[in-house]
């Protein structure tokens, strides 16, 4: 069992091993509480952009579906005539300099997976920098509004709208702070944000519904056009926070998942493993994985693009908040 598998068992299963980690979680809670207090008292300084900032984040370690939400928001705001820039930490990116501007043509070695995916789907520049406030300062020179992919806990950047995306099935796991549980901040944090978006689960306490709609099954690289017939056994690759969600999606499309390729969130596996897998069965992967492997000579591999479906009332309210922030 890998450390990642053990963490999932402790955080989302019935294991009581989390009790052993509670002292470390207490230390984590103390450190993060002091940090928030320092920013609140302005002992640590936060950068205020000259344009509104919308943060799309979560309070749980790992992916919850933030990236499709960012893409949907950016595309909506562009339709309203706004110039939008996206700021991202750029996990697993290796740019030559920070801040680094990613567009649809940037190599994923420099950009990482999510920034490249966002740029490809929206046509806007994505500014990556571990210091998100520095990236936002650069972006604010040419845009009307900034959307940050993650960064809810990056208090060095002031924000005008906060959005939390939660996994509607896993929710908050065992409810404990890291490392005993998956939470970066306590559940209390959800009550102080502008919107809580529930990805595919039962709604609670004013949460907004989001569904990820599959928009097709597209060939990778040298794979001929045309999807495998439904009922076909396939391999599945999902280098995301909750790969089981992708496996369920593949099954809902009418395929049988006969095997999976394990990859860490934002990480990669070897080219040889990818090529070997598709020799046996059609290989289906997430679009986030596709941007990393599109350069391989794959002949039996496909990716599954998805789109976030959100209530129209959400967009209306979000735009009102952004316009109000623009008048400050």
PDB file of N, CA and C in Angstrom, residues 20 24 43 67-69 83 121 213 216 225-226 232 234 236 253 258 270 277 295 309 321:
ATOM      1  N   UNK A  20      -3.809   8.677  15.826  1.00  0.00           N
ATOM      2  CA  UNK A  20      -2.381   8.767  16.085  1.00  0.00           C
ATOM      3  C   UNK A  20      -1.794  10.070  15.548  1.00  0.00           C
ATOM      4  N   UNK A  24      -0.221  16.018  15.621  1.00  0.00           N
ATOM      5  CA  UNK A  24       0.363  16.778  14.515  1.00  0.00           C
ATOM      6  C   UNK A  24      -0.659  17.739  13.922  1.00  0.00           C
ATOM      7  N   UNK A  43      -0.086  42.448  10.095  1.00  0.00           N
ATOM      8  CA  UNK A  43       1.330  42.318  10.448  1.00  0.00           C
ATOM      9  C   UNK A  43       2.067  41.700   9.263  1.00  0.00           C
ATOM     10  N   UNK A  67     -10.811  23.003 -11.547  1.00  0.00           N
ATOM     11  CA  UNK A  67     -10.400  23.476 -12.868  1.00  0.00           C
ATOM     12  C   UNK A  67     -11.575  23.643 -13.830  1.00  0.00           C
ATOM     13  N   UNK A  68     -12.506  22.685 -13.933  1.00  0.00           N
ATOM     14  CA  UNK A  68     -13.668  22.932 -14.802  1.00  0.00           C
ATOM     15  C   UNK A  68     -14.486  24.138 -14.366  1.00  0.00           C
ATOM     16  N   UNK A  69     -14.529  24.407 -13.057  1.00  0.00           N
ATOM     17  CA  UNK A  69     -15.249  25.584 -12.572  1.00  0.00           C
ATOM     18  C   UNK A  69     -14.534  26.852 -13.032  1.00  0.00           C
ATOM     19  N   UNK A  83     -12.163  41.358 -19.864  1.00  0.00           N
ATOM     20  CA  UNK A  83     -10.839  40.776 -20.099  1.00  0.00           C
ATOM     21  C   UNK A  83     -10.433  40.030 -18.814  1.00  0.00           C
ATOM     22  N   UNK A 121      -8.713  25.921 -23.098  1.00  0.00           N
ATOM     23  CA  UNK A 121     -10.172  25.954 -23.120  1.00  0.00           C
ATOM     24  C   UNK A 121     -10.757  27.360 -23.067  1.00  0.00           C
ATOM     25  N   UNK A 213     -20.268  17.334 -17.125  1.00  0.00           N
ATOM     26  CA  UNK A 213     -20.876  16.706 -18.298  1.00  0.00           C
ATOM     27  C   UNK A 213     -19.776  16.298 -19.274  1.00  0.00           C
ATOM     28  N   UNK A 216     -17.519  14.432 -24.941  1.00  0.00           N
ATOM     29  CA  UNK A 216     -17.077  13.615 -26.073  1.00  0.00           C
ATOM     30  C   UNK A 216     -16.021  12.613 -25.647  1.00  0.00           C
ATOM     31  N   UNK A 225      -9.685   8.383 -35.487  1.00  0.00           N
ATOM     32  CA  UNK A 225     -10.943   8.923 -34.974  1.00  0.00           C
ATOM     33  C   UNK A 225     -11.967   7.811 -34.853  1.00  0.00           C
ATOM     34  N   UNK A 226     -12.910   8.000 -33.925  1.00  0.00           N
ATOM     35  CA  UNK A 226     -13.934   6.981 -33.705  1.00  0.00           C
ATOM     36  C   UNK A 226     -13.717   6.281 -32.390  1.00  0.00           C
ATOM     37  N   UNK A 232     -16.900  -2.298 -24.463  1.00  0.00           N
ATOM     38  CA  UNK A 232     -15.490  -2.658 -24.609  1.00  0.00           C
ATOM     39  C   UNK A 232     -14.768  -2.547 -23.266  1.00  0.00           C
ATOM     40  N   UNK A 234     -11.626  -1.454 -21.196  1.00  0.00           N
ATOM     41  CA  UNK A 234     -10.642  -0.394 -21.392  1.00  0.00           C
ATOM     42  C   UNK A 234      -9.731  -0.277 -20.183  1.00  0.00           C
ATOM     43  N   UNK A 236      -7.836   2.638 -17.781  1.00  0.00           N
ATOM     44  CA  UNK A 236      -8.156   4.014 -17.404  1.00  0.00           C
ATOM     45  C   UNK A 236      -6.959   4.643 -16.693  1.00  0.00           C
ATOM     46  N   UNK A 253     -20.163   5.743 -19.250  1.00  0.00           N
ATOM     47  CA  UNK A 253     -20.147   5.878 -20.704  1.00  0.00           C
ATOM     48  C   UNK A 253     -20.367   4.537 -21.402  1.00  0.00           C
ATOM     49  N   UNK A 258     -11.109  -2.577 -17.077  1.00  0.00           N
ATOM     50  CA  UNK A 258     -10.432  -3.845 -16.775  1.00  0.00           C
ATOM     51  C   UNK A 258      -9.094  -3.622 -16.072  1.00  0.00           C
ATOM     52  N   UNK A 270       5.559   6.587 -16.660  1.00  0.00           N
ATOM     53  CA  UNK A 270       6.536   6.467 -17.741  1.00  0.00           C
ATOM     54  C   UNK A 270       5.854   6.290 -19.098  1.00  0.00           C
ATOM     55  N   UNK A 277       0.188  -0.253 -22.010  1.00  0.00           N
ATOM     56  CA  UNK A 277      -1.228  -0.384 -21.656  1.00  0.00           C
ATOM     57  C   UNK A 277      -2.115  -0.347 -22.883  1.00  0.00           C
ATOM     58  N   UNK A 295       2.093  14.151 -26.938  1.00  0.00           N
ATOM     59  CA  UNK A 295       3.224  14.037 -27.848  1.00  0.00           C
ATOM     60  C   UNK A 295       3.689  12.613 -28.093  1.00  0.00           C
ATOM     61  N   UNK A 309     -21.342  22.168 -15.407  1.00  0.00           N
ATOM     62  CA  UNK A 309     -22.676  22.736 -15.554  1.00  0.00           C
ATOM     63  C   UNK A 309     -23.069  23.368 -14.222  1.00  0.00           C
ATOM     64  N   UNK A 321     -21.295  40.668  -8.003  1.00  0.00           N
ATOM     65  CA  UNK A 321     -20.250  40.860  -6.997  1.00  0.00           C
ATOM     66  C   UNK A 321     -18.972  41.423  -7.629  1.00  0.00           C
TER      67      UNK A 321
END
